[in-house]
Coordinates of C-alpha atoms (C1' of nucleotides) in Angstrom, one line a residue:
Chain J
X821 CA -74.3 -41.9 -35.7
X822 CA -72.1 -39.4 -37.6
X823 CA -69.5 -40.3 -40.2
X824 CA -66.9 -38.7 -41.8
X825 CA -64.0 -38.9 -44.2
X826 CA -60.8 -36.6 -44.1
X827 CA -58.1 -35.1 -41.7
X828 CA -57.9 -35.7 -38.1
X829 CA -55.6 -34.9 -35.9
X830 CA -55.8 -38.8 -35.1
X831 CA -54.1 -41.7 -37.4
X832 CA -55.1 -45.5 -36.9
X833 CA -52.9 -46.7 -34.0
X834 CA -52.6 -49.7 -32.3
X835 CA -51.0 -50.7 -28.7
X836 CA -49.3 -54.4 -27.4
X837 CA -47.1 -55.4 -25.8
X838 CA -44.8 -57.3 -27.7
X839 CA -45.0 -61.2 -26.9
X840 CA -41.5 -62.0 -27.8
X841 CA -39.2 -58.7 -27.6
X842 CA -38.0 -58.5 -23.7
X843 CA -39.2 -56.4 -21.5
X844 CA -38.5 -52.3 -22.7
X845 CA -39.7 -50.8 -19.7
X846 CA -39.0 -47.2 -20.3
X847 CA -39.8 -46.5 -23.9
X848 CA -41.4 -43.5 -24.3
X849 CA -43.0 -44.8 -27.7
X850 CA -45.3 -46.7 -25.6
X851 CA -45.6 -49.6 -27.5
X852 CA -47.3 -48.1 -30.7
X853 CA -47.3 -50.7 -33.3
X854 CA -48.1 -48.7 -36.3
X855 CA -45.0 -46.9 -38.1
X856 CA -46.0 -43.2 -39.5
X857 CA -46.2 -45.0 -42.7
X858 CA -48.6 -47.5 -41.9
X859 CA -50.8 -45.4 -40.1
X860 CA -50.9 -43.5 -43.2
X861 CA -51.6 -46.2 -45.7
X862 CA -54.0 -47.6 -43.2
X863 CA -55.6 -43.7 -43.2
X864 CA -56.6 -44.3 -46.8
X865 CA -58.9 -47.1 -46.1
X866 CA -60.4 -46.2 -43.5
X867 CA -63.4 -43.9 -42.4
X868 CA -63.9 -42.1 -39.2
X869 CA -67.3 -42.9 -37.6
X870 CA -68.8 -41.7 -34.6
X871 CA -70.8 -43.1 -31.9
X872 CA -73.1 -41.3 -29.1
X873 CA -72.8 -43.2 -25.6
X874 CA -74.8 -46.4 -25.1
X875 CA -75.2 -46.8 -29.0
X876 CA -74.9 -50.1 -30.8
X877 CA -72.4 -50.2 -33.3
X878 CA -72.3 -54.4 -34.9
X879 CA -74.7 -56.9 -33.3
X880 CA -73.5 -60.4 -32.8
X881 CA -74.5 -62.9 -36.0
X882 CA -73.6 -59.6 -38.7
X883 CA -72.6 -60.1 -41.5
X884 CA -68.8 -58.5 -41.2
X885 CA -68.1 -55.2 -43.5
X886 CA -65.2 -53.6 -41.2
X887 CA -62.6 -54.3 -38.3
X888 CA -62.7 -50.9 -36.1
X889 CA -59.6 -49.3 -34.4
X890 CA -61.0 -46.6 -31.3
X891 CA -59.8 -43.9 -31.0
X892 CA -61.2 -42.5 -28.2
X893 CA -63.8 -44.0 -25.9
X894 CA -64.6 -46.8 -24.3
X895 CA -66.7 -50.1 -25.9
X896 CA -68.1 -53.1 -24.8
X897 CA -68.3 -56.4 -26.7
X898 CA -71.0 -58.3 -25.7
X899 CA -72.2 -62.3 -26.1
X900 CA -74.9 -64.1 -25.2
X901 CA -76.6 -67.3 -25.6
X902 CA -79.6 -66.2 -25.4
X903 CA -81.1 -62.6 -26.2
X904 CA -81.5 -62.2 -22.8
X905 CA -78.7 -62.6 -20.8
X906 CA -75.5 -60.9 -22.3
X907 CA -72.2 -61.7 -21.2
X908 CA -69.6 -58.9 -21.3
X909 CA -66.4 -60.6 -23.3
X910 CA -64.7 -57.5 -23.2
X911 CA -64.5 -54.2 -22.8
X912 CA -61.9 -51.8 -25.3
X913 CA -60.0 -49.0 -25.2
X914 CA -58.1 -46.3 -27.2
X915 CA -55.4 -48.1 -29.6
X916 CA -57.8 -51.4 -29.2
X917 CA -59.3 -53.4 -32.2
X918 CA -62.4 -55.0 -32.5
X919 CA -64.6 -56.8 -34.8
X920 CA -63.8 -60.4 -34.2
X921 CA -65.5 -62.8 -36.5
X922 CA -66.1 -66.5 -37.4
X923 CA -67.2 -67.3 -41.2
X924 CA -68.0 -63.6 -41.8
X925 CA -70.1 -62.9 -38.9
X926 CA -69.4 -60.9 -36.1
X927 CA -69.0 -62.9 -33.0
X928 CA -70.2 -60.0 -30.3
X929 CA -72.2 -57.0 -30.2
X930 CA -70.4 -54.2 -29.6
X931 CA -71.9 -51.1 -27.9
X932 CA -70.3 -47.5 -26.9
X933 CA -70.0 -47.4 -23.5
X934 CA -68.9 -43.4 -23.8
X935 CA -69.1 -41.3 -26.7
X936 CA -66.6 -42.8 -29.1
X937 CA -64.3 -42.2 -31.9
X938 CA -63.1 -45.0 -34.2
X939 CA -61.7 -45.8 -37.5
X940 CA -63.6 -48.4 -40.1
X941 CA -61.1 -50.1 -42.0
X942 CA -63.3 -52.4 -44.6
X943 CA -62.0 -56.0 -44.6
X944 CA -62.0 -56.0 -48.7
X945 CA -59.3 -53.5 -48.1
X946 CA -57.9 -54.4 -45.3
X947 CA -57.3 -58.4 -46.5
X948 CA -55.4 -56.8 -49.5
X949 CA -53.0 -55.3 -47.2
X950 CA -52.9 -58.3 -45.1
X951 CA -51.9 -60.6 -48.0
X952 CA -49.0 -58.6 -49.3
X953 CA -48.0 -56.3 -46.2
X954 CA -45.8 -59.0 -43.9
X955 CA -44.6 -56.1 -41.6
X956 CA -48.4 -54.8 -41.3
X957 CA -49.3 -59.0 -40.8
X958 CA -46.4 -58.9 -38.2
X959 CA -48.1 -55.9 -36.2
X960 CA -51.7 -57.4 -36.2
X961 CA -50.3 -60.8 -35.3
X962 CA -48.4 -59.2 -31.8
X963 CA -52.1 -57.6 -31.4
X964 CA -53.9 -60.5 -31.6
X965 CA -51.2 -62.2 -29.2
X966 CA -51.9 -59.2 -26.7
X967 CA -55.5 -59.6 -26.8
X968 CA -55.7 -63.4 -26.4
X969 CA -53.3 -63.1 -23.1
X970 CA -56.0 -60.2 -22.0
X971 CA -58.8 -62.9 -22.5
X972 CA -57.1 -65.3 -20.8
X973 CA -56.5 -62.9 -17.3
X974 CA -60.6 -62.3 -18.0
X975 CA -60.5 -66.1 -17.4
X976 CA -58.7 -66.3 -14.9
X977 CA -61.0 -63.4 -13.4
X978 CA -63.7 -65.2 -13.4
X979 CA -62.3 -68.5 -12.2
X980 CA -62.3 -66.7 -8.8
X981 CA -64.6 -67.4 -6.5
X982 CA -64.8 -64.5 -3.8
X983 CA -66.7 -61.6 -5.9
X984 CA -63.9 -59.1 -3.6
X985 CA -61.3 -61.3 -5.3
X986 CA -63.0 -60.3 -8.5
X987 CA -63.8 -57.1 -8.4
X988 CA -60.2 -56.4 -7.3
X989 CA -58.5 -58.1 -10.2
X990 CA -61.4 -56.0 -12.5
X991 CA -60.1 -52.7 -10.7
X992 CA -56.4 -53.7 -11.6
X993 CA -57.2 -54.3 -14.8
X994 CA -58.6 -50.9 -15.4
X995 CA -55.7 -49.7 -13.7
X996 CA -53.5 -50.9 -15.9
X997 CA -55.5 -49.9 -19.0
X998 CA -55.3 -46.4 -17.9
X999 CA -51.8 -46.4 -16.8
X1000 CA -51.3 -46.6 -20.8
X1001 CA -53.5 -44.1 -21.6
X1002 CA -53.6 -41.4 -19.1
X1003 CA -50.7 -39.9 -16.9
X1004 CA -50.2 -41.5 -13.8
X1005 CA -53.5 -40.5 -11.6
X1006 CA -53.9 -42.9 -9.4
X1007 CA -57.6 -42.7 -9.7
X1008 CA -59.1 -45.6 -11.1
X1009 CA -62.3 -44.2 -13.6
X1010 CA -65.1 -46.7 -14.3
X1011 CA -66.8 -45.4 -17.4
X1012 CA -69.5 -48.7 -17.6
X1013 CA -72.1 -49.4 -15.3
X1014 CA -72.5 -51.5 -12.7
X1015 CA -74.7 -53.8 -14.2
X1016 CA -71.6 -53.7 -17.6
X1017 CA -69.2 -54.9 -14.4
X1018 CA -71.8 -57.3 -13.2
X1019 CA -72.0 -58.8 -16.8
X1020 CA -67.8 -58.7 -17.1
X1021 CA -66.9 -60.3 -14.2
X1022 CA -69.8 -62.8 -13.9
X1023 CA -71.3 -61.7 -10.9
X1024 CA -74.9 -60.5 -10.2
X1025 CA -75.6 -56.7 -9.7
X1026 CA -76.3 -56.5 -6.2
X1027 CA -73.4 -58.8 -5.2
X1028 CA -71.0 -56.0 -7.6
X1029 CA -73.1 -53.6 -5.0
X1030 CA -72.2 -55.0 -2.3
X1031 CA -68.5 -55.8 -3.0
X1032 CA -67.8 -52.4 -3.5
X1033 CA -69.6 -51.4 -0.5
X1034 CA -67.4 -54.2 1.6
X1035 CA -64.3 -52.6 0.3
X1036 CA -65.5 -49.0 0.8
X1037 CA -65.9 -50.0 4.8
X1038 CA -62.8 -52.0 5.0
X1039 CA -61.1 -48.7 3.7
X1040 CA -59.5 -50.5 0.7
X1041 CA -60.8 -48.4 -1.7
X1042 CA -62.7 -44.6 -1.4
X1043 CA -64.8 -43.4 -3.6
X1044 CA -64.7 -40.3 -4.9
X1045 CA -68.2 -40.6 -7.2
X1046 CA -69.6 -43.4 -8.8
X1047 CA -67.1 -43.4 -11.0
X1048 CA -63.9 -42.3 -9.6
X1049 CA -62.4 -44.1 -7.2
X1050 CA -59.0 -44.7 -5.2
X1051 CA -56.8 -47.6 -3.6
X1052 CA -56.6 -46.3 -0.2
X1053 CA -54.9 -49.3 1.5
X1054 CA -52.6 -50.8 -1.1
X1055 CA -51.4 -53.7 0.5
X1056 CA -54.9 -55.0 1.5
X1057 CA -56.0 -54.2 -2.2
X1058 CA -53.3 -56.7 -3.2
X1059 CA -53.3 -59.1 -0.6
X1060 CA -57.1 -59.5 -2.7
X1061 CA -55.8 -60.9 -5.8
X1062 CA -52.9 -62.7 -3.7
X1063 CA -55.4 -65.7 -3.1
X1064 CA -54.9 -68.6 -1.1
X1065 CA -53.9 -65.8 1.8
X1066 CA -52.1 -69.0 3.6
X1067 CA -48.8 -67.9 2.9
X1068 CA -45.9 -66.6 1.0
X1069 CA -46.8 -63.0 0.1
X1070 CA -43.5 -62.0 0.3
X1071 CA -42.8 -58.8 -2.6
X1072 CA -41.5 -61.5 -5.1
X1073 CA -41.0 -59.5 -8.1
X1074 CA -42.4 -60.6 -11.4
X1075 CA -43.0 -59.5 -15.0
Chain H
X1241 CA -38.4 -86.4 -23.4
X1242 CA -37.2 -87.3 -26.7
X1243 CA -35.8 -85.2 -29.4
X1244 CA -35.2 -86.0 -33.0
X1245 CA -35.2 -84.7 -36.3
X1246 CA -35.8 -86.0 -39.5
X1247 CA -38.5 -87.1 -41.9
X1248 CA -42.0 -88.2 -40.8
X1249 CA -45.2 -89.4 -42.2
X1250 CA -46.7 -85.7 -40.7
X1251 CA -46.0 -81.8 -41.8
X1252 CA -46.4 -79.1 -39.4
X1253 CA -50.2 -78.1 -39.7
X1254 CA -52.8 -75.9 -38.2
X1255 CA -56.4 -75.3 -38.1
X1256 CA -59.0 -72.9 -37.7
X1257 CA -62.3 -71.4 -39.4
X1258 CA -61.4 -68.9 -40.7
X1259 CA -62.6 -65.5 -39.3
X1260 CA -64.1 -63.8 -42.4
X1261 CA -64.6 -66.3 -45.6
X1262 CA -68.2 -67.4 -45.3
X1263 CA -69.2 -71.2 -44.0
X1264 CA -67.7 -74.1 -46.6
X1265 CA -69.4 -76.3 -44.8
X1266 CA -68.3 -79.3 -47.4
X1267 CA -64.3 -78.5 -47.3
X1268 CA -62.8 -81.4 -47.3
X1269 CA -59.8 -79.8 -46.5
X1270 CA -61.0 -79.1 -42.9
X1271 CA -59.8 -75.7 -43.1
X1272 CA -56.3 -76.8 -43.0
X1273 CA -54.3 -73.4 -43.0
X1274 CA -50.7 -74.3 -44.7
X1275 CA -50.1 -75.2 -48.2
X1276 CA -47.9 -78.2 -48.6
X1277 CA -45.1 -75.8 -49.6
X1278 CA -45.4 -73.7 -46.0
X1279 CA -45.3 -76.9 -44.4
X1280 CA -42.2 -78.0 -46.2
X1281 CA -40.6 -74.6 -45.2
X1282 CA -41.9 -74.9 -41.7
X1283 CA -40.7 -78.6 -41.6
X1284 CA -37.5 -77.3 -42.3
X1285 CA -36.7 -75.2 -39.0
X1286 CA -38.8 -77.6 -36.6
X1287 CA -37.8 -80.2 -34.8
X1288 CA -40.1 -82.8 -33.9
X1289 CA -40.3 -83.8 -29.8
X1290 CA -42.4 -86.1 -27.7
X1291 CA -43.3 -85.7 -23.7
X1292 CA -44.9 -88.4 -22.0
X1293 CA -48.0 -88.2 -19.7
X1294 CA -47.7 -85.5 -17.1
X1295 CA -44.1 -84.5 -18.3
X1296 CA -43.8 -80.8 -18.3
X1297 CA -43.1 -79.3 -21.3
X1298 CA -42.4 -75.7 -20.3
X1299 CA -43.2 -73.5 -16.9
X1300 CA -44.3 -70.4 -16.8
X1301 CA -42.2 -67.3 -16.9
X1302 CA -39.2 -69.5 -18.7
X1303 CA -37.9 -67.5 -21.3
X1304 CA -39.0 -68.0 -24.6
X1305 CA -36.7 -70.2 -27.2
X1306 CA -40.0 -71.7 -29.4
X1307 CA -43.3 -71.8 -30.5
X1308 CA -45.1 -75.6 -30.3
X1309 CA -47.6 -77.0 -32.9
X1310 CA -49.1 -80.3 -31.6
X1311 CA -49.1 -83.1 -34.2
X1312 CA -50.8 -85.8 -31.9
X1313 CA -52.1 -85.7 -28.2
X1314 CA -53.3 -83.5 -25.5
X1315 CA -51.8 -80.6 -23.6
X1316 CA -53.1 -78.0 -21.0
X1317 CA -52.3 -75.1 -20.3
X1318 CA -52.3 -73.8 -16.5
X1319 CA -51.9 -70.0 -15.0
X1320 CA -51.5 -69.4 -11.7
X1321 CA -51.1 -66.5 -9.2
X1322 CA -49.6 -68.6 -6.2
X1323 CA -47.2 -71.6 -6.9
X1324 CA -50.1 -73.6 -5.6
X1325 CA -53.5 -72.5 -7.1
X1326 CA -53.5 -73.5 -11.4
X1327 CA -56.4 -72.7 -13.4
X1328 CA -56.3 -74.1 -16.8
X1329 CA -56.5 -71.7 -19.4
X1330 CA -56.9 -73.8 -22.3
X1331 CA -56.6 -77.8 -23.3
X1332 CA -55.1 -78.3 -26.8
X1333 CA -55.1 -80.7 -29.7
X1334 CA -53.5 -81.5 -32.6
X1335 CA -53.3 -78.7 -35.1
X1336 CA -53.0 -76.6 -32.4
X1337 CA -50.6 -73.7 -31.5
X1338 CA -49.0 -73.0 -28.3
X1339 CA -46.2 -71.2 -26.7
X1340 CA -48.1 -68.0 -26.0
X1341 CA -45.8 -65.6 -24.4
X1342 CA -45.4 -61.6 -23.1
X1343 CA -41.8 -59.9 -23.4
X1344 CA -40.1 -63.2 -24.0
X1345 CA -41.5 -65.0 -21.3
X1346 CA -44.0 -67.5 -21.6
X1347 CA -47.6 -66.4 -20.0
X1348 CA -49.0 -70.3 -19.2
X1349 CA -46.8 -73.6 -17.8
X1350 CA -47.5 -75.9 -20.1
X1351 CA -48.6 -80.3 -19.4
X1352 CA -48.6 -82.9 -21.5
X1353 CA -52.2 -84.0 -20.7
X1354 CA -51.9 -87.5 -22.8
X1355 CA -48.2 -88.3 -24.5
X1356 CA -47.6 -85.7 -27.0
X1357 CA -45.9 -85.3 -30.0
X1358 CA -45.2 -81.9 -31.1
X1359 CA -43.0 -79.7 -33.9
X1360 CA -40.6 -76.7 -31.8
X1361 CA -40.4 -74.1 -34.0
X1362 CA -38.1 -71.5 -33.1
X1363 CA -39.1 -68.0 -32.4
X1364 CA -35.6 -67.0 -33.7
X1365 CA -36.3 -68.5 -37.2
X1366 CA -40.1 -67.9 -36.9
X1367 CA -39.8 -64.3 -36.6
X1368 CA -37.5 -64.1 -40.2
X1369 CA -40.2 -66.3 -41.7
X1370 CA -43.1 -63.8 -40.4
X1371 CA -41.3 -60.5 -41.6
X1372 CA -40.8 -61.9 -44.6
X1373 CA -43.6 -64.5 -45.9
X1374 CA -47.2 -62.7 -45.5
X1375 CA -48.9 -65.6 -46.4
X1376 CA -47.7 -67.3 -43.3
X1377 CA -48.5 -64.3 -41.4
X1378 CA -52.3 -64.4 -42.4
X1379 CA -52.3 -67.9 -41.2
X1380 CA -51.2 -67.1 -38.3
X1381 CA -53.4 -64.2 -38.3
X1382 CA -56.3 -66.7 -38.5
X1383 CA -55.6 -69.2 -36.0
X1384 CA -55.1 -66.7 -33.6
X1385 CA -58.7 -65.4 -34.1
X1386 CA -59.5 -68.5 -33.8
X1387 CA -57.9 -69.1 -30.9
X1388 CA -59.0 -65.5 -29.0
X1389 CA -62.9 -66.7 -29.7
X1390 CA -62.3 -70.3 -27.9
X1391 CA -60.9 -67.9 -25.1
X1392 CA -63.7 -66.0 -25.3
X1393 CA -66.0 -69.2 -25.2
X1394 CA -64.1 -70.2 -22.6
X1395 CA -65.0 -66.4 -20.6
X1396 CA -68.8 -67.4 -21.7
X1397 CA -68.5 -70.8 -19.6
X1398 CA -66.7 -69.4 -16.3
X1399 CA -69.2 -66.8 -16.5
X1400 CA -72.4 -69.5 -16.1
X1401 CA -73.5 -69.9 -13.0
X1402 CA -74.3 -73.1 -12.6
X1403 CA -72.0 -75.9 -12.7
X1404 CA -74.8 -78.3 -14.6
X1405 CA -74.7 -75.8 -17.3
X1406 CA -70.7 -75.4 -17.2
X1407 CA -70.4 -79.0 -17.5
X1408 CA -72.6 -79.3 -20.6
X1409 CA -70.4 -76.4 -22.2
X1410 CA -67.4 -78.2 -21.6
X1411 CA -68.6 -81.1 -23.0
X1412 CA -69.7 -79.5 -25.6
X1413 CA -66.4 -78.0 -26.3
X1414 CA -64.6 -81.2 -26.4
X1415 CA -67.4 -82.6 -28.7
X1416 CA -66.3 -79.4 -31.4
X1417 CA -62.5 -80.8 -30.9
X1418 CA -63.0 -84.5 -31.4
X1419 CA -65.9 -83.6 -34.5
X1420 CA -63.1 -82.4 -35.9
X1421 CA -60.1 -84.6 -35.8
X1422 CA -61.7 -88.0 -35.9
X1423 CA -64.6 -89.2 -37.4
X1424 CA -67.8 -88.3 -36.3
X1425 CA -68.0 -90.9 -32.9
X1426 CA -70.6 -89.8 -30.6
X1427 CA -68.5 -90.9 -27.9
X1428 CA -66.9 -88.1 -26.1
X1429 CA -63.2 -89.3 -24.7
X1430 CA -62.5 -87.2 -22.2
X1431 CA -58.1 -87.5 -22.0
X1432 CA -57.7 -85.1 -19.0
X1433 CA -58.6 -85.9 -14.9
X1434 CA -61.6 -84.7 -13.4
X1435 CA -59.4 -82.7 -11.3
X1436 CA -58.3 -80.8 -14.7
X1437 CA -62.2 -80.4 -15.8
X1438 CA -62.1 -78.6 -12.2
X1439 CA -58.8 -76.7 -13.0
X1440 CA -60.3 -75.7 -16.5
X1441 CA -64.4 -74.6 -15.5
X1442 CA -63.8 -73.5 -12.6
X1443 CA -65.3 -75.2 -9.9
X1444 CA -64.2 -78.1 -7.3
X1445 CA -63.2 -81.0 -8.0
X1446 CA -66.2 -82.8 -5.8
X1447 CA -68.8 -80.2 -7.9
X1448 CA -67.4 -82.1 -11.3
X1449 CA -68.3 -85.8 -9.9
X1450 CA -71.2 -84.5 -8.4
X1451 CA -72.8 -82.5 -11.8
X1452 CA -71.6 -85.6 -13.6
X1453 CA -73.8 -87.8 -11.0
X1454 CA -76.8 -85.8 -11.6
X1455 CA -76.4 -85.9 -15.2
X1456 CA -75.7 -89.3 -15.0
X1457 CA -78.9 -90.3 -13.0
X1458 CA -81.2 -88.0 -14.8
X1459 CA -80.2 -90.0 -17.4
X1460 CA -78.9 -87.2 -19.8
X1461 CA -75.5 -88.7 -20.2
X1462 CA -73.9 -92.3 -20.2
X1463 CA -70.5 -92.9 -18.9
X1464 CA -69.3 -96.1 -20.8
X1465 CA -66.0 -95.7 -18.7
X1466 CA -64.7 -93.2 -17.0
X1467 CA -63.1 -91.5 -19.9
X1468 CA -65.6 -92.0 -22.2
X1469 CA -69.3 -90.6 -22.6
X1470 CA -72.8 -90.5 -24.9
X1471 CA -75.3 -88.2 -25.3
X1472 CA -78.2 -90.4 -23.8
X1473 CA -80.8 -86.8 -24.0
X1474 CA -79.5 -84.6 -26.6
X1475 CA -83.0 -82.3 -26.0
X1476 CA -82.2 -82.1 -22.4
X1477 CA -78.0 -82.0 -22.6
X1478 CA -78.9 -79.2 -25.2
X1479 CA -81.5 -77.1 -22.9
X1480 CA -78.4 -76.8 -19.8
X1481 CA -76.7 -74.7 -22.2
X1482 CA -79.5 -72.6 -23.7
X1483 CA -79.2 -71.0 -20.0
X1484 CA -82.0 -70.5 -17.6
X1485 CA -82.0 -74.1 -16.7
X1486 CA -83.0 -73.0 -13.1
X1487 CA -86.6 -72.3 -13.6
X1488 CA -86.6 -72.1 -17.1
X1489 CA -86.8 -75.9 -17.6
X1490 CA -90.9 -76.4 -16.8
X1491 CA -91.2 -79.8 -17.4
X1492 CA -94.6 -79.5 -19.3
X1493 CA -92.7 -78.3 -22.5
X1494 CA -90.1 -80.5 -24.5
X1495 CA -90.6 -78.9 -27.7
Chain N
dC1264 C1' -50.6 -107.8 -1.1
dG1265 C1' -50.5 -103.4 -0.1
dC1266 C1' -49.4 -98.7 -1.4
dG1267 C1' -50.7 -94.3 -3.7
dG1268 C1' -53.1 -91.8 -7.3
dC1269 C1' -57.6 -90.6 -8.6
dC1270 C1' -62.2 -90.3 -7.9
dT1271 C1' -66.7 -90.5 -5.3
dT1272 C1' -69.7 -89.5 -1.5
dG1273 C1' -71.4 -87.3 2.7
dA1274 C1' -72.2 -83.5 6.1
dC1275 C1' -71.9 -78.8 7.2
dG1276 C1' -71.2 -73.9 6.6
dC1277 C1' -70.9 -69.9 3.9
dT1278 C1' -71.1 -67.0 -0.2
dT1279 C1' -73.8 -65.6 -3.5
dC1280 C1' -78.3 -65.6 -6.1
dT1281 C1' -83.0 -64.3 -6.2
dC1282 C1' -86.7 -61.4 -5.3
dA1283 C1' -88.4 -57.3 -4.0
dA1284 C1' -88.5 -52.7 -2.1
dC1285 C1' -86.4 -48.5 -1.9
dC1286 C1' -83.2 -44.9 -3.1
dT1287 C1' -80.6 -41.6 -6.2
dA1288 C1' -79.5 -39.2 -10.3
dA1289 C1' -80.6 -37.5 -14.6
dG1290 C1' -83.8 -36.2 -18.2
dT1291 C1' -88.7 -34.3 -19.5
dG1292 C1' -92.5 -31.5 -19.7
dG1293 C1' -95.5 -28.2 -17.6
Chain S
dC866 C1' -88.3 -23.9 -11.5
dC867 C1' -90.3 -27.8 -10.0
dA868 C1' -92.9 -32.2 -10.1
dC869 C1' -92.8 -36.3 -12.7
dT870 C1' -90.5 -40.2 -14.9
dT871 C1' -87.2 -43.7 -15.7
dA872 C1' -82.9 -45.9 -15.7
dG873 C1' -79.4 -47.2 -12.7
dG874 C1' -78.0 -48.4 -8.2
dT875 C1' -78.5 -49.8 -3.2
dT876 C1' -80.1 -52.6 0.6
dG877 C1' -82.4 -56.4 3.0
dA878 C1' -84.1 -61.3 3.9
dG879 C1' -84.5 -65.9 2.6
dA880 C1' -83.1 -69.9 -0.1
dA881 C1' -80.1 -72.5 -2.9
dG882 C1' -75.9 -74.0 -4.6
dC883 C1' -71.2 -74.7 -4.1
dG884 C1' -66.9 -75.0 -1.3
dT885 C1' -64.6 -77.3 2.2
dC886 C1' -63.2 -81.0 5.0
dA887 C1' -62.9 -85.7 5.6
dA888 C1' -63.8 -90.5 5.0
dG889 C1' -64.1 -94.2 1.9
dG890 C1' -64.0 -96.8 -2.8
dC891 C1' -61.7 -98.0 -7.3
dC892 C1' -57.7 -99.3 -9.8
dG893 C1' -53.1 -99.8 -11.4
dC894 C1' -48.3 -100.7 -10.0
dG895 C1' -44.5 -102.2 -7.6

DNA sequence: CGCGGCCTTGACGCTTCTCAACCTAAGTGG
DNA sequence: CCACTTAGGTTGAGAAGCGTCAAGGCCGCG
């Protein structure tokens, strides 16, 4: 683990979609929370660490010192009730934050799943600005808004009972994740392991295995490697998440 | 539905443990967020309403006129793909916030569980009292960390396996609530159906009477009606949740 | 008294888990 | 450069648990 203070071409930023402001489809601002200013007061406070893939960056029960903000890479939070099995709550992205907490401890591990990038912003600091900041309070609270609906889809994932069901509403969420980050490519990348999905979606390894391997020969989905993959038959892939096939999938449009 | 407005013997009012202040295990104050003067100035743009049993209180995909804060009774809150299928993504108490919404559009359709009363608050209003008042917005702040680890908990159950040990984590849950609002009665009161224990862990409705059954004759729990339970074998209830019940539970060792 | 929710119980089939062997890819040292 | 090693992934067979369907009980309400 490296760390360093100073210039980056990089500021603290942080993505949501905005719970209450109707939809602005084509803003080219993407939904970045942080003004210039803030993500230059928030630059102040915080450090730039770095961590190598498959590193461990907080472990669940720690006493908190810092909230993190990626900023590029790809983390998974993990809980368990035991120190056996571990139960993936989440897994974050560029613009995400992490470093939830009850009473001052951390409430997950958190491990790299890449290489990654992130900013430390202490809490001592950061409660400072949080106490006398509203707009910065405003920005955190539509963040915390965004990722409460995102645990509530994870939910709803794994209320499914079909592990193709699952695995197809996992693929759409990666989708959309990298819709936000990348250009349109309409292949989907899977930087975690199989055994990360497994632990996400609440499935065991072989049946992720073989789910992939039933879409693969239904021509659903093609894979380019293990890691790369693409939607070959779109309607199929949706007709997946569509459950309770019995009827009505007319195109209704929502969101 | 009713409406009114006026003076009552309750203030708006929210709790949570808060994310980074260290256990105070002896606060009287149950971690009541809002000072009396925030609850003044939030009594002052809320208007109080009541739903009966069942009533709906909003649907999904409405647009967005308020947030709700639950002064007495139960609500659930259901997402759903198809008109027909509704997972429950959360039941909710008093002290509780709802109204959770993306792009001005609520995210969940919203039930009275029990009859409710609840304090509207308007977004319109709530949004000049949240770019203005930061203490209000680090309340928030907290409850909505507090609310994004219940979802998580909730992740952590749907993810178990077995519906023994999903049972005994929802019980569990509702345990946390009532420990909290009334005084310590170790009878659980369950207010919602069995269908919504189904809805909410994820599993069929006949799979909640049966793992009640079970628990039931191995005499873990005690139903003393059909709403309302006892811990008979706090040991065993315990082990479900300390997960791999399967083969894990050797009946040699109790310790 | 009988209707209609809500819940329980039973029988059967199916998906997934478990266990275990095998395979593949990547990293290590000779 | 190649054999070895290890973590990660695939595949197969059997068993277990849950979902589904359907029938029947409980209870409140008109």
């Amino acid at each position: 683990m490296q760390k360093k203070n100073g210039t980056t071409p990089h500021r603290p930023s942080i993505y949501a979609l905005d719970p209450w402001t109707p939809g602005k489809p084509n803003d080219q601002r993407r939904y970045q929370l942080l003004s210039p200013e803030e993500q230059m007061r928030l630059a102040t406070i915080a450090s730039i660490m770095r961590f190598r893939k498959g590193e461990l960056i907080y472990r669940q029960g720690d006493e908190v010192k810092a909230v993190f903000n990626i900023v590029t890479g790809v983390v998974k939070a993990c809980q368990g009730v035991g120190p056996t099995d571990e139960h993936i709550a989440a897994f974050l992205y560029p613009q995400d934050l992490f470093g939830l907490s009850e009473e001052g401890r951390y409430v997950c591990s958190v491990r790299a799943v890449t290489s990654v990038t992130v900013y430390a912003l202490p809490i001592s600091a950061l409660r400072r600005h949080l106490s006398s900041d509203a707009q910065l309070d405003y920005n955190v609270v539509v963040k915390l808004c965004h990722e409460l609906r995102e645990a509530q889809r994870h939910a709803l994932l794994l209320a499914q009972r079909h592990a193709l069901t699952r695995i197809a509403m996992f693929l759409q969420l990666q989708e959309q994740h990298q819709s936000i980050l990348d250009e349109a490519s309409d292949e989907i990348y899977l930087p975690m392991t199989r055994s990360d999905i497994a632990d996400f979606i609440g499935i065991s390894l072989p049946a992720v295995s073989r789910a992939f391997r039933e879409l693969t020969t239904r021509h659903v989905v093609k894979f380019v490697d293990r890691q790369h993959l693409l939607i070959a038959d779109r309607p199929a892939f949706d007709a997946l998440t569509r459950n309770l096939p019995s009827r009505g999938q007319l195109a209704a449009n929502e969101a």
